[in-house]
């Protein structure tokens, strides 16, 4: 387990420093592809690559290498968080030129803080599904130079919506504007294009088409537009298990919801009160996942944290230990998803949680490209530990552990288009690995029993991981 302590430490490593070959000998290997354990192996690492996977004790594997005896331990691929806003700063309301505006600007210090803690909990790769591409480029440069320890990042630019939000969202009103915004993001190095809830069907279609013209996949966070309709348009990826479209309710339920619906995030539970996760519209949603196979991350942790925000809970405890102080202060000041909720609203939200769980189980039983995401950067989602919270929530919902482990590793790597180098313990693959002291197939909580992490072939032991998880920043 990671121990929390205060103190200042600057951690980095030079990527061009020569490294002796490593031989990880005797660990039981987790085969995420097949959902099973492989007998004890010797994994040889040279530089940042796995160059051989042989039987334990192999002389060929251990020749001229630093041998690490991992007998009794478990070796799994590094975890991949598909929804981590790495560089996102706090949400702030400012007055400029006589008017109020909302901003969530990028912060390089917060990015490094998050990056350290992600690695400390075994997350070696992320998808940043919306943010400042200049900040993402700065992070990537520092990462390549070895100036910080953090995961590899695949990045979307600002989310494209019907209104601006400084640092996070670019507002568009016409198809030409959305095409121009997509072109600018593609030229700036975006790996994905993120489309948002305020877009009309016409603008959503224009955004998807523009992304594809630039050979980029399109992600969307949707509410008014039903997921099956967006998938018919060619959408590649959906985020958040919150499909709160009136078009996913039958006529009677739709009328009942609209009669009492309140604006904003009250829909996070009010919609679910009228939705049947085993009804015809849920079946339509499942069928669309089977046909179109979107990349999907549920981010259950983000919504569960909101549903219990009126209580003392593990998410607040996590955040007080692991969130950057500026983000933590922002959430404690009330910049959360539950602004305006009263005690009865929280009770109603918790009452629909079994429906959310049921829908998660059904979706994660499809052949869609299912992954794990946390929404790091948003309220009460602490970097690193939230990946493990998400995996536990999915298993509590009834998703098999082997499905969860695949979603967190090999399936996410495939979804990123990096399945030929990430997500497996295999010759030629990058040496992003996690060493565990217990078998995660016995209990998904064992993914937290981290003995060491290998990041680009660099061995980070428990002492180094503790330092990373508790790296103090100015003001802590």
mmCIF file with all atom_site columns, C-alpha atoms in Angstrom, residues 179-388:
data_model
loop_
_atom_site.group_PDB
_atom_site.id
_atom_site.type_symbol
_atom_site.label_atom_id
_atom_site.label_alt_id
_atom_site.label_comp_id
_atom_site.label_asym_id
_atom_site.label_entity_id
_atom_site.label_seq_id
_atom_site.pdbx_PDB_ins_code
_atom_site.Cartn_x
_atom_site.Cartn_y
_atom_site.Cartn_z
_atom_site.occupancy
_atom_site.B_iso_or_equiv
_atom_site.pdbx_formal_charge
_atom_site.auth_seq_id
_atom_site.auth_comp_id
_atom_site.auth_asym_id
_atom_site.auth_atom_id
_atom_site.pdbx_PDB_model_num
ATOM 1   C CA . UNK A 1 179 ? -14.798 22.479 -39.689 1.00 0.00 ? 179 UNK A CA 1
ATOM 2   C CA . UNK A 1 180 ? -12.364 25.340 -39.098 1.00 0.00 ? 180 UNK A CA 1
ATOM 3   C CA . UNK A 1 181 ? -11.970 24.438 -35.426 1.00 0.00 ? 181 UNK A CA 1
ATOM 4   C CA . UNK A 1 182 ? -11.303 20.782 -36.254 1.00 0.00 ? 182 UNK A CA 1
ATOM 5   C CA . UNK A 1 183 ? -8.735  21.776 -38.881 1.00 0.00 ? 183 UNK A CA 1
ATOM 6   C CA . UNK A 1 184 ? -6.940  24.012 -36.365 1.00 0.00 ? 184 UNK A CA 1
ATOM 7   C CA . UNK A 1 185 ? -6.841  21.255 -33.759 1.00 0.00 ? 185 UNK A CA 1
ATOM 8   C CA . UNK A 1 186 ? -5.597  18.705 -36.277 1.00 0.00 ? 186 UNK A CA 1
ATOM 9   C CA . UNK A 1 187 ? -2.808  21.067 -37.317 1.00 0.00 ? 187 UNK A CA 1
ATOM 10  C CA . UNK A 1 188 ? -1.900  21.572 -33.629 1.00 0.00 ? 188 UNK A CA 1
ATOM 11  C CA . UNK A 1 189 ? -1.386  17.828 -33.128 1.00 0.00 ? 189 UNK A CA 1
ATOM 12  C CA . UNK A 1 190 ? -4.680  16.586 -31.692 1.00 0.00 ? 190 UNK A CA 1
ATOM 13  C CA . UNK A 1 191 ? -5.019  12.809 -31.466 1.00 0.00 ? 191 UNK A CA 1
ATOM 14  C CA . UNK A 1 192 ? -8.810  12.961 -31.059 1.00 0.00 ? 192 UNK A CA 1
ATOM 15  C CA . UNK A 1 193 ? -11.580 15.509 -31.613 1.00 0.00 ? 193 UNK A CA 1
ATOM 16  C CA . UNK A 1 194 ? -13.960 16.040 -28.675 1.00 0.00 ? 194 UNK A CA 1
ATOM 17  C CA . UNK A 1 195 ? -17.557 17.104 -29.381 1.00 0.00 ? 195 UNK A CA 1
ATOM 18  C CA . UNK A 1 196 ? -19.935 18.237 -26.669 1.00 0.00 ? 196 UNK A CA 1
ATOM 19  C CA . UNK A 1 197 ? -23.496 18.278 -25.434 1.00 0.00 ? 197 UNK A CA 1
ATOM 20  C CA . UNK A 1 198 ? -24.591 21.658 -26.781 1.00 0.00 ? 198 UNK A CA 1
ATOM 21  C CA . UNK A 1 199 ? -24.115 20.757 -30.449 1.00 0.00 ? 199 UNK A CA 1
ATOM 22  C CA . UNK A 1 200 ? -27.143 20.287 -32.659 1.00 0.00 ? 200 UNK A CA 1
ATOM 23  C CA . UNK A 1 201 ? -27.403 17.119 -34.777 1.00 0.00 ? 201 UNK A CA 1
ATOM 24  C CA . UNK A 1 202 ? -26.236 19.155 -37.796 1.00 0.00 ? 202 UNK A CA 1
ATOM 25  C CA . UNK A 1 203 ? -23.151 20.418 -35.987 1.00 0.00 ? 203 UNK A CA 1
ATOM 26  C CA . UNK A 1 204 ? -22.394 17.022 -34.465 1.00 0.00 ? 204 UNK A CA 1
ATOM 27  C CA . UNK A 1 205 ? -22.472 15.451 -37.916 1.00 0.00 ? 205 UNK A CA 1
ATOM 28  C CA . UNK A 1 206 ? -20.237 18.204 -39.296 1.00 0.00 ? 206 UNK A CA 1
ATOM 29  C CA . UNK A 1 207 ? -17.769 17.655 -36.462 1.00 0.00 ? 207 UNK A CA 1
ATOM 30  C CA . UNK A 1 208 ? -17.638 13.895 -36.976 1.00 0.00 ? 208 UNK A CA 1
ATOM 31  C CA . UNK A 1 209 ? -17.158 14.302 -40.728 1.00 0.00 ? 209 UNK A CA 1
ATOM 32  C CA . UNK A 1 210 ? -14.449 16.931 -40.267 1.00 0.00 ? 210 UNK A CA 1
ATOM 33  C CA . UNK A 1 211 ? -12.573 14.751 -37.780 1.00 0.00 ? 211 UNK A CA 1
ATOM 34  C CA . UNK A 1 212 ? -12.648 11.848 -40.211 1.00 0.00 ? 212 UNK A CA 1
ATOM 35  C CA . UNK A 1 213 ? -11.452 14.054 -43.059 1.00 0.00 ? 213 UNK A CA 1
ATOM 36  C CA . UNK A 1 214 ? -8.363  14.711 -40.940 1.00 0.00 ? 214 UNK A CA 1
ATOM 37  C CA . UNK A 1 215 ? -8.107  10.991 -40.115 1.00 0.00 ? 215 UNK A CA 1
ATOM 38  C CA . UNK A 1 216 ? -8.890  11.597 -36.470 1.00 0.00 ? 216 UNK A CA 1
ATOM 39  C CA . UNK A 1 217 ? -11.480 9.784  -34.347 1.00 0.00 ? 217 UNK A CA 1
ATOM 40  C CA . UNK A 1 218 ? -14.339 11.779 -32.835 1.00 0.00 ? 218 UNK A CA 1
ATOM 41  C CA . UNK A 1 219 ? -15.326 11.502 -29.152 1.00 0.00 ? 219 UNK A CA 1
ATOM 42  C CA . UNK A 1 220 ? -18.558 12.930 -27.799 1.00 0.00 ? 220 UNK A CA 1
ATOM 43  C CA . UNK A 1 221 ? -20.214 13.642 -24.487 1.00 0.00 ? 221 UNK A CA 1
ATOM 44  C CA . UNK A 1 222 ? -23.898 13.670 -25.378 1.00 0.00 ? 222 UNK A CA 1
ATOM 45  C CA . UNK A 1 223 ? -27.225 14.207 -23.690 1.00 0.00 ? 223 UNK A CA 1
ATOM 46  C CA . UNK A 1 224 ? -29.942 15.575 -26.026 1.00 0.00 ? 224 UNK A CA 1
ATOM 47  C CA . UNK A 1 225 ? -28.810 13.460 -28.976 1.00 0.00 ? 225 UNK A CA 1
ATOM 48  C CA . UNK A 1 226 ? -29.418 9.760  -28.348 1.00 0.00 ? 226 UNK A CA 1
ATOM 49  C CA . UNK A 1 227 ? -26.328 7.568  -28.502 1.00 0.00 ? 227 UNK A CA 1
ATOM 50  C CA . UNK A 1 228 ? -27.697 5.231  -31.219 1.00 0.00 ? 228 UNK A CA 1
ATOM 51  C CA . UNK A 1 229 ? -28.407 8.223  -33.453 1.00 0.00 ? 229 UNK A CA 1
ATOM 52  C CA . UNK A 1 230 ? -24.884 9.618  -32.950 1.00 0.00 ? 230 UNK A CA 1
ATOM 53  C CA . UNK A 1 231 ? -23.339 6.228  -33.686 1.00 0.00 ? 231 UNK A CA 1
ATOM 54  C CA . UNK A 1 232 ? -25.319 6.088  -36.929 1.00 0.00 ? 232 UNK A CA 1
ATOM 55  C CA . UNK A 1 233 ? -23.627 9.400  -37.824 1.00 0.00 ? 233 UNK A CA 1
ATOM 56  C CA . UNK A 1 234 ? -20.228 7.697  -37.520 1.00 0.00 ? 234 UNK A CA 1
ATOM 57  C CA . UNK A 1 235 ? -19.217 8.751  -34.006 1.00 0.00 ? 235 UNK A CA 1
ATOM 58  C CA . UNK A 1 236 ? -16.196 6.747  -32.829 1.00 0.00 ? 236 UNK A CA 1
ATOM 59  C CA . UNK A 1 237 ? -16.251 7.156  -29.054 1.00 0.00 ? 237 UNK A CA 1
ATOM 60  C CA . UNK A 1 238 ? -18.744 7.954  -26.291 1.00 0.00 ? 238 UNK A CA 1
ATOM 61  C CA . UNK A 1 239 ? -17.845 9.058  -22.786 1.00 0.00 ? 239 UNK A CA 1
ATOM 62  C CA . UNK A 1 240 ? -19.780 8.905  -19.485 1.00 0.00 ? 240 UNK A CA 1
ATOM 63  C CA . UNK A 1 241 ? -22.542 6.458  -18.611 1.00 0.00 ? 241 UNK A CA 1
ATOM 64  C CA . UNK A 1 242 ? -25.077 9.260  -18.591 1.00 0.00 ? 242 UNK A CA 1
ATOM 65  C CA . UNK A 1 243 ? -27.116 8.785  -21.811 1.00 0.00 ? 243 UNK A CA 1
ATOM 66  C CA . UNK A 1 244 ? -29.741 11.297 -20.677 1.00 0.00 ? 244 UNK A CA 1
ATOM 67  C CA . UNK A 1 245 ? -31.553 11.889 -23.964 1.00 0.00 ? 245 UNK A CA 1
ATOM 68  C CA . UNK A 1 246 ? -35.330 12.218 -24.038 1.00 0.00 ? 246 UNK A CA 1
ATOM 69  C CA . UNK A 1 247 ? -35.184 10.052 -27.158 1.00 0.00 ? 247 UNK A CA 1
ATOM 70  C CA . UNK A 1 248 ? -34.080 7.095  -25.009 1.00 0.00 ? 248 UNK A CA 1
ATOM 71  C CA . UNK A 1 249 ? -37.333 7.174  -23.048 1.00 0.00 ? 249 UNK A CA 1
ATOM 72  C CA . UNK A 1 250 ? -40.630 5.792  -24.263 1.00 0.00 ? 250 UNK A CA 1
ATOM 73  C CA . UNK A 1 251 ? -43.369 8.333  -24.897 1.00 0.00 ? 251 UNK A CA 1
ATOM 74  C CA . UNK A 1 252 ? -45.008 8.028  -21.482 1.00 0.00 ? 252 UNK A CA 1
ATOM 75  C CA . UNK A 1 253 ? -41.710 8.207  -19.587 1.00 0.00 ? 253 UNK A CA 1
ATOM 76  C CA . UNK A 1 254 ? -40.531 11.119 -21.736 1.00 0.00 ? 254 UNK A CA 1
ATOM 77  C CA . UNK A 1 255 ? -43.650 13.144 -20.892 1.00 0.00 ? 255 UNK A CA 1
ATOM 78  C CA . UNK A 1 256 ? -43.306 12.333 -17.201 1.00 0.00 ? 256 UNK A CA 1
ATOM 79  C CA . UNK A 1 257 ? -39.655 13.366 -17.101 1.00 0.00 ? 257 UNK A CA 1
ATOM 80  C CA . UNK A 1 258 ? -40.201 16.604 -18.991 1.00 0.00 ? 258 UNK A CA 1
ATOM 81  C CA . UNK A 1 259 ? -43.094 17.536 -16.729 1.00 0.00 ? 259 UNK A CA 1
ATOM 82  C CA . UNK A 1 260 ? -40.848 17.745 -13.695 1.00 0.00 ? 260 UNK A CA 1
ATOM 83  C CA . UNK A 1 261 ? -37.335 18.083 -15.129 1.00 0.00 ? 261 UNK A CA 1
ATOM 84  C CA . UNK A 1 262 ? -35.041 20.770 -13.761 1.00 0.00 ? 262 UNK A CA 1
ATOM 85  C CA . UNK A 1 263 ? -32.154 22.203 -15.776 1.00 0.00 ? 263 UNK A CA 1
ATOM 86  C CA . UNK A 1 264 ? -28.535 21.226 -15.222 1.00 0.00 ? 264 UNK A CA 1
ATOM 87  C CA . UNK A 1 265 ? -27.175 18.184 -13.462 1.00 0.00 ? 265 UNK A CA 1
ATOM 88  C CA . UNK A 1 266 ? -30.450 17.238 -11.791 1.00 0.00 ? 266 UNK A CA 1
ATOM 89  C CA . UNK A 1 267 ? -30.859 15.101 -14.919 1.00 0.00 ? 267 UNK A CA 1
ATOM 90  C CA . UNK A 1 268 ? -28.069 12.903 -13.521 1.00 0.00 ? 268 UNK A CA 1
ATOM 91  C CA . UNK A 1 269 ? -30.763 11.201 -11.447 1.00 0.00 ? 269 UNK A CA 1
ATOM 92  C CA . UNK A 1 270 ? -34.117 12.537 -12.645 1.00 0.00 ? 270 UNK A CA 1
ATOM 93  C CA . UNK A 1 271 ? -33.669 10.952 -16.091 1.00 0.00 ? 271 UNK A CA 1
ATOM 94  C CA . UNK A 1 272 ? -32.744 7.611  -14.555 1.00 0.00 ? 272 UNK A CA 1
ATOM 95  C CA . UNK A 1 273 ? -35.946 7.622  -12.504 1.00 0.00 ? 273 UNK A CA 1
ATOM 96  C CA . UNK A 1 274 ? -37.846 7.240  -15.798 1.00 0.00 ? 274 UNK A CA 1
ATOM 97  C CA . UNK A 1 275 ? -35.435 4.926  -17.648 1.00 0.00 ? 275 UNK A CA 1
ATOM 98  C CA . UNK A 1 276 ? -35.718 1.132  -17.648 1.00 0.00 ? 276 UNK A CA 1
ATOM 99  C CA . UNK A 1 277 ? -32.242 -0.453 -18.109 1.00 0.00 ? 277 UNK A CA 1
ATOM 100 C CA . UNK A 1 278 ? -33.958 -3.640 -19.293 1.00 0.00 ? 278 UNK A CA 1
ATOM 101 C CA . UNK A 1 279 ? -36.563 -1.953 -21.467 1.00 0.00 ? 279 UNK A CA 1
ATOM 102 C CA . UNK A 1 280 ? -36.888 -1.514 -25.213 1.00 0.00 ? 280 UNK A CA 1
ATOM 103 C CA . UNK A 1 281 ? -34.864 1.707  -25.404 1.00 0.00 ? 281 UNK A CA 1
ATOM 104 C CA . UNK A 1 282 ? -32.053 0.143  -23.385 1.00 0.00 ? 282 UNK A CA 1
ATOM 105 C CA . UNK A 1 283 ? -32.140 -2.778 -25.810 1.00 0.00 ? 283 UNK A CA 1
ATOM 106 C CA . UNK A 1 284 ? -31.819 -0.326 -28.696 1.00 0.00 ? 284 UNK A CA 1
ATOM 107 C CA . UNK A 1 285 ? -28.786 1.219  -27.044 1.00 0.00 ? 285 UNK A CA 1
ATOM 108 C CA . UNK A 1 286 ? -27.184 -2.195 -26.511 1.00 0.00 ? 286 UNK A CA 1
ATOM 109 C CA . UNK A 1 287 ? -27.843 -3.164 -30.124 1.00 0.00 ? 287 UNK A CA 1
ATOM 110 C CA . UNK A 1 288 ? -26.165 0.027  -31.347 1.00 0.00 ? 288 UNK A CA 1
ATOM 111 C CA . UNK A 1 289 ? -23.069 -0.801 -29.265 1.00 0.00 ? 289 UNK A CA 1
ATOM 112 C CA . UNK A 1 290 ? -22.965 -4.282 -30.777 1.00 0.00 ? 290 UNK A CA 1
ATOM 113 C CA . UNK A 1 291 ? -23.261 -2.932 -34.326 1.00 0.00 ? 291 UNK A CA 1
ATOM 114 C CA . UNK A 1 292 ? -21.020 0.144  -34.165 1.00 0.00 ? 292 UNK A CA 1
ATOM 115 C CA . UNK A 1 293 ? -18.545 -0.942 -31.432 1.00 0.00 ? 293 UNK A CA 1
ATOM 116 C CA . UNK A 1 294 ? -17.714 2.517  -30.062 1.00 0.00 ? 294 UNK A CA 1
ATOM 117 C CA . UNK A 1 295 ? -14.806 3.201  -27.753 1.00 0.00 ? 295 UNK A CA 1
ATOM 118 C CA . UNK A 1 296 ? -16.532 3.737  -24.417 1.00 0.00 ? 296 UNK A CA 1
ATOM 119 C CA . UNK A 1 297 ? -15.562 4.664  -20.874 1.00 0.00 ? 297 UNK A CA 1
ATOM 120 C CA . UNK A 1 298 ? -18.279 4.802  -18.231 1.00 0.00 ? 298 UNK A CA 1
ATOM 121 C CA . UNK A 1 299 ? -16.581 7.053  -15.619 1.00 0.00 ? 299 UNK A CA 1
ATOM 122 C CA . UNK A 1 300 ? -18.859 5.618  -12.941 1.00 0.00 ? 300 UNK A CA 1
ATOM 123 C CA . UNK A 1 301 ? -16.538 7.078  -10.324 1.00 0.00 ? 301 UNK A CA 1
ATOM 124 C CA . UNK A 1 302 ? -17.343 10.654 -11.373 1.00 0.00 ? 302 UNK A CA 1
ATOM 125 C CA . UNK A 1 303 ? -21.075 10.129 -10.886 1.00 0.00 ? 303 UNK A CA 1
ATOM 126 C CA . UNK A 1 304 ? -20.851 7.992  -7.764  1.00 0.00 ? 304 UNK A CA 1
ATOM 127 C CA . UNK A 1 305 ? -18.676 10.682 -6.188  1.00 0.00 ? 305 UNK A CA 1
ATOM 128 C CA . UNK A 1 306 ? -21.411 13.219 -7.008  1.00 0.00 ? 306 UNK A CA 1
ATOM 129 C CA . UNK A 1 307 ? -24.201 11.011 -5.645  1.00 0.00 ? 307 UNK A CA 1
ATOM 130 C CA . UNK A 1 308 ? -22.505 10.764 -2.226  1.00 0.00 ? 308 UNK A CA 1
ATOM 131 C CA . UNK A 1 309 ? -21.099 14.287 -2.073  1.00 0.00 ? 309 UNK A CA 1
ATOM 132 C CA . UNK A 1 310 ? -23.341 15.231 0.867   1.00 0.00 ? 310 UNK A CA 1
ATOM 133 C CA . UNK A 1 311 ? -21.624 12.555 2.969   1.00 0.00 ? 311 UNK A CA 1
ATOM 134 C CA . UNK A 1 312 ? -18.121 11.984 4.240   1.00 0.00 ? 312 UNK A CA 1
ATOM 135 C CA . UNK A 1 313 ? -16.784 9.548  1.667   1.00 0.00 ? 313 UNK A CA 1
ATOM 136 C CA . UNK A 1 314 ? -13.714 7.864  0.232   1.00 0.00 ? 314 UNK A CA 1
ATOM 137 C CA . UNK A 1 315 ? -13.552 10.262 -2.730  1.00 0.00 ? 315 UNK A CA 1
ATOM 138 C CA . UNK A 1 316 ? -13.111 13.272 -0.471  1.00 0.00 ? 316 UNK A CA 1
ATOM 139 C CA . UNK A 1 317 ? -10.482 11.394 1.524   1.00 0.00 ? 317 UNK A CA 1
ATOM 140 C CA . UNK A 1 318 ? -8.639  10.457 -1.673  1.00 0.00 ? 318 UNK A CA 1
ATOM 141 C CA . UNK A 1 319 ? -8.741  14.036 -2.893  1.00 0.00 ? 319 UNK A CA 1
ATOM 142 C CA . UNK A 1 320 ? -7.467  15.513 0.355   1.00 0.00 ? 320 UNK A CA 1
ATOM 143 C CA . UNK A 1 321 ? -4.396  13.277 0.052   1.00 0.00 ? 321 UNK A CA 1
ATOM 144 C CA . UNK A 1 322 ? -3.842  13.318 -3.708  1.00 0.00 ? 322 UNK A CA 1
ATOM 145 C CA . UNK A 1 323 ? -5.551  16.216 -5.504  1.00 0.00 ? 323 UNK A CA 1
ATOM 146 C CA . UNK A 1 324 ? -3.593  19.384 -6.215  1.00 0.00 ? 324 UNK A CA 1
ATOM 147 C CA . UNK A 1 325 ? -4.367  22.006 -3.524  1.00 0.00 ? 325 UNK A CA 1
ATOM 148 C CA . UNK A 1 326 ? -5.808  24.492 -6.029  1.00 0.00 ? 326 UNK A CA 1
ATOM 149 C CA . UNK A 1 327 ? -8.236  21.911 -7.398  1.00 0.00 ? 327 UNK A CA 1
ATOM 150 C CA . UNK A 1 328 ? -9.161  20.725 -3.921  1.00 0.00 ? 328 UNK A CA 1
ATOM 151 C CA . UNK A 1 329 ? -9.875  24.291 -2.781  1.00 0.00 ? 329 UNK A CA 1
ATOM 152 C CA . UNK A 1 330 ? -11.967 24.850 -5.904  1.00 0.00 ? 330 UNK A CA 1
ATOM 153 C CA . UNK A 1 331 ? -14.152 21.828 -5.150  1.00 0.00 ? 331 UNK A CA 1
ATOM 154 C CA . UNK A 1 332 ? -14.471 22.721 -1.477  1.00 0.00 ? 332 UNK A CA 1
ATOM 155 C CA . UNK A 1 333 ? -15.583 26.194 -2.576  1.00 0.00 ? 333 UNK A CA 1
ATOM 156 C CA . UNK A 1 334 ? -18.494 24.605 -4.411  1.00 0.00 ? 334 UNK A CA 1
ATOM 157 C CA . UNK A 1 335 ? -17.384 24.198 -8.025  1.00 0.00 ? 335 UNK A CA 1
ATOM 158 C CA . UNK A 1 336 ? -18.835 20.693 -8.308  1.00 0.00 ? 336 UNK A CA 1
ATOM 159 C CA . UNK A 1 337 ? -21.438 18.816 -10.345 1.00 0.00 ? 337 UNK A CA 1
ATOM 160 C CA . UNK A 1 338 ? -24.045 19.095 -7.573  1.00 0.00 ? 338 UNK A CA 1
ATOM 161 C CA . UNK A 1 339 ? -24.535 22.842 -7.266  1.00 0.00 ? 339 UNK A CA 1
ATOM 162 C CA . UNK A 1 340 ? -28.073 23.428 -5.986  1.00 0.00 ? 340 UNK A CA 1
ATOM 163 C CA . UNK A 1 341 ? -28.724 19.845 -4.909  1.00 0.00 ? 341 UNK A CA 1
ATOM 164 C CA . UNK A 1 342 ? -30.535 19.407 -1.593  1.00 0.00 ? 342 UNK A CA 1
ATOM 165 C CA . UNK A 1 343 ? -30.599 16.451 0.799   1.00 0.00 ? 343 UNK A CA 1
ATOM 166 C CA . UNK A 1 344 ? -33.572 14.895 -0.962  1.00 0.00 ? 344 UNK A CA 1
ATOM 167 C CA . UNK A 1 345 ? -31.803 15.161 -4.319  1.00 0.00 ? 345 UNK A CA 1
ATOM 168 C CA . UNK A 1 346 ? -28.853 13.149 -3.036  1.00 0.00 ? 346 UNK A CA 1
ATOM 169 C CA . UNK A 1 347 ? -31.224 10.518 -1.673  1.00 0.00 ? 347 UNK A CA 1
ATOM 170 C CA . UNK A 1 348 ? -32.975 10.294 -5.046  1.00 0.00 ? 348 UNK A CA 1
ATOM 171 C CA . UNK A 1 349 ? -29.620 10.060 -6.819  1.00 0.00 ? 349 UNK A CA 1
ATOM 172 C CA . UNK A 1 350 ? -28.477 7.164  -4.653  1.00 0.00 ? 350 UNK A CA 1
ATOM 173 C CA . UNK A 1 351 ? -31.782 5.385  -5.233  1.00 0.00 ? 351 UNK A CA 1
ATOM 174 C CA . UNK A 1 352 ? -31.157 5.179  -9.003  1.00 0.00 ? 352 UNK A CA 1
ATOM 175 C CA . UNK A 1 353 ? -27.607 3.829  -8.632  1.00 0.00 ? 353 UNK A CA 1
ATOM 176 C CA . UNK A 1 354 ? -28.727 0.189  -9.156  1.00 0.00 ? 354 UNK A CA 1
ATOM 177 C CA . UNK A 1 355 ? -30.089 1.238  -12.553 1.00 0.00 ? 355 UNK A CA 1
ATOM 178 C CA . UNK A 1 356 ? -26.735 2.791  -13.470 1.00 0.00 ? 356 UNK A CA 1
ATOM 179 C CA . UNK A 1 357 ? -25.000 -0.401 -12.355 1.00 0.00 ? 357 UNK A CA 1
ATOM 180 C CA . UNK A 1 358 ? -27.357 -2.545 -14.412 1.00 0.00 ? 358 UNK A CA 1
ATOM 181 C CA . UNK A 1 359 ? -26.717 -0.471 -17.525 1.00 0.00 ? 359 UNK A CA 1
ATOM 182 C CA . UNK A 1 360 ? -22.961 -0.658 -16.938 1.00 0.00 ? 360 UNK A CA 1
ATOM 183 C CA . UNK A 1 361 ? -23.123 -4.434 -16.741 1.00 0.00 ? 361 UNK A CA 1
ATOM 184 C CA . UNK A 1 362 ? -25.142 -4.637 -19.947 1.00 0.00 ? 362 UNK A CA 1
ATOM 185 C CA . UNK A 1 363 ? -22.864 -2.273 -21.882 1.00 0.00 ? 363 UNK A CA 1
ATOM 186 C CA . UNK A 1 364 ? -19.694 -4.029 -20.693 1.00 0.00 ? 364 UNK A CA 1
ATOM 187 C CA . UNK A 1 365 ? -21.168 -7.312 -21.910 1.00 0.00 ? 365 UNK A CA 1
ATOM 188 C CA . UNK A 1 366 ? -21.245 -6.061 -25.508 1.00 0.00 ? 366 UNK A CA 1
ATOM 189 C CA . UNK A 1 367 ? -18.472 -6.371 -28.084 1.00 0.00 ? 367 UNK A CA 1
ATOM 190 C CA . UNK A 1 368 ? -17.900 -2.605 -28.112 1.00 0.00 ? 368 UNK A CA 1
ATOM 191 C CA . UNK A 1 369 ? -14.366 -1.286 -27.528 1.00 0.00 ? 369 UNK A CA 1
ATOM 192 C CA . UNK A 1 370 ? -14.756 -0.945 -23.789 1.00 0.00 ? 370 UNK A CA 1
ATOM 193 C CA . UNK A 1 371 ? -12.201 0.904  -21.683 1.00 0.00 ? 371 UNK A CA 1
ATOM 194 C CA . UNK A 1 372 ? -11.739 2.447  -18.237 1.00 0.00 ? 372 UNK A CA 1
ATOM 195 C CA . UNK A 1 373 ? -11.881 6.194  -17.590 1.00 0.00 ? 373 UNK A CA 1
ATOM 196 C CA . UNK A 1 374 ? -12.082 8.338  -14.475 1.00 0.00 ? 374 UNK A CA 1
ATOM 197 C CA . UNK A 1 375 ? -12.556 12.019 -15.429 1.00 0.00 ? 375 UNK A CA 1
ATOM 198 C CA . UNK A 1 376 ? -9.439  13.130 -13.538 1.00 0.00 ? 376 UNK A CA 1
ATOM 199 C CA . UNK A 1 377 ? -9.461  16.913 -13.203 1.00 0.00 ? 377 UNK A CA 1
ATOM 200 C CA . UNK A 1 378 ? -13.126 17.060 -12.284 1.00 0.00 ? 378 UNK A CA 1
ATOM 201 C CA . UNK A 1 379 ? -14.586 17.316 -8.766  1.00 0.00 ? 379 UNK A CA 1
ATOM 202 C CA . UNK A 1 380 ? -13.431 14.748 -6.197  1.00 0.00 ? 380 UNK A CA 1
ATOM 203 C CA . UNK A 1 381 ? -11.635 12.588 -8.772  1.00 0.00 ? 381 UNK A CA 1
ATOM 204 C CA . UNK A 1 382 ? -8.149  12.156 -7.357  1.00 0.00 ? 382 UNK A CA 1
ATOM 205 C CA . UNK A 1 383 ? -5.438  11.182 -9.852  1.00 0.00 ? 383 UNK A CA 1
ATOM 206 C CA . UNK A 1 384 ? -4.297  7.551  -9.833  1.00 0.00 ? 384 UNK A CA 1
ATOM 207 C CA . UNK A 1 385 ? -6.419  6.051  -7.079  1.00 0.00 ? 385 UNK A CA 1
ATOM 208 C CA . UNK A 1 386 ? -9.600  6.844  -9.034  1.00 0.00 ? 386 UNK A CA 1
ATOM 209 C CA . UNK A 1 387 ? -8.557  4.321  -11.690 1.00 0.00 ? 387 UNK A CA 1
ATOM 210 C CA . UNK A 1 388 ? -8.797  1.614  -9.049  1.00 0.00 ? 388 UNK A CA 1
#
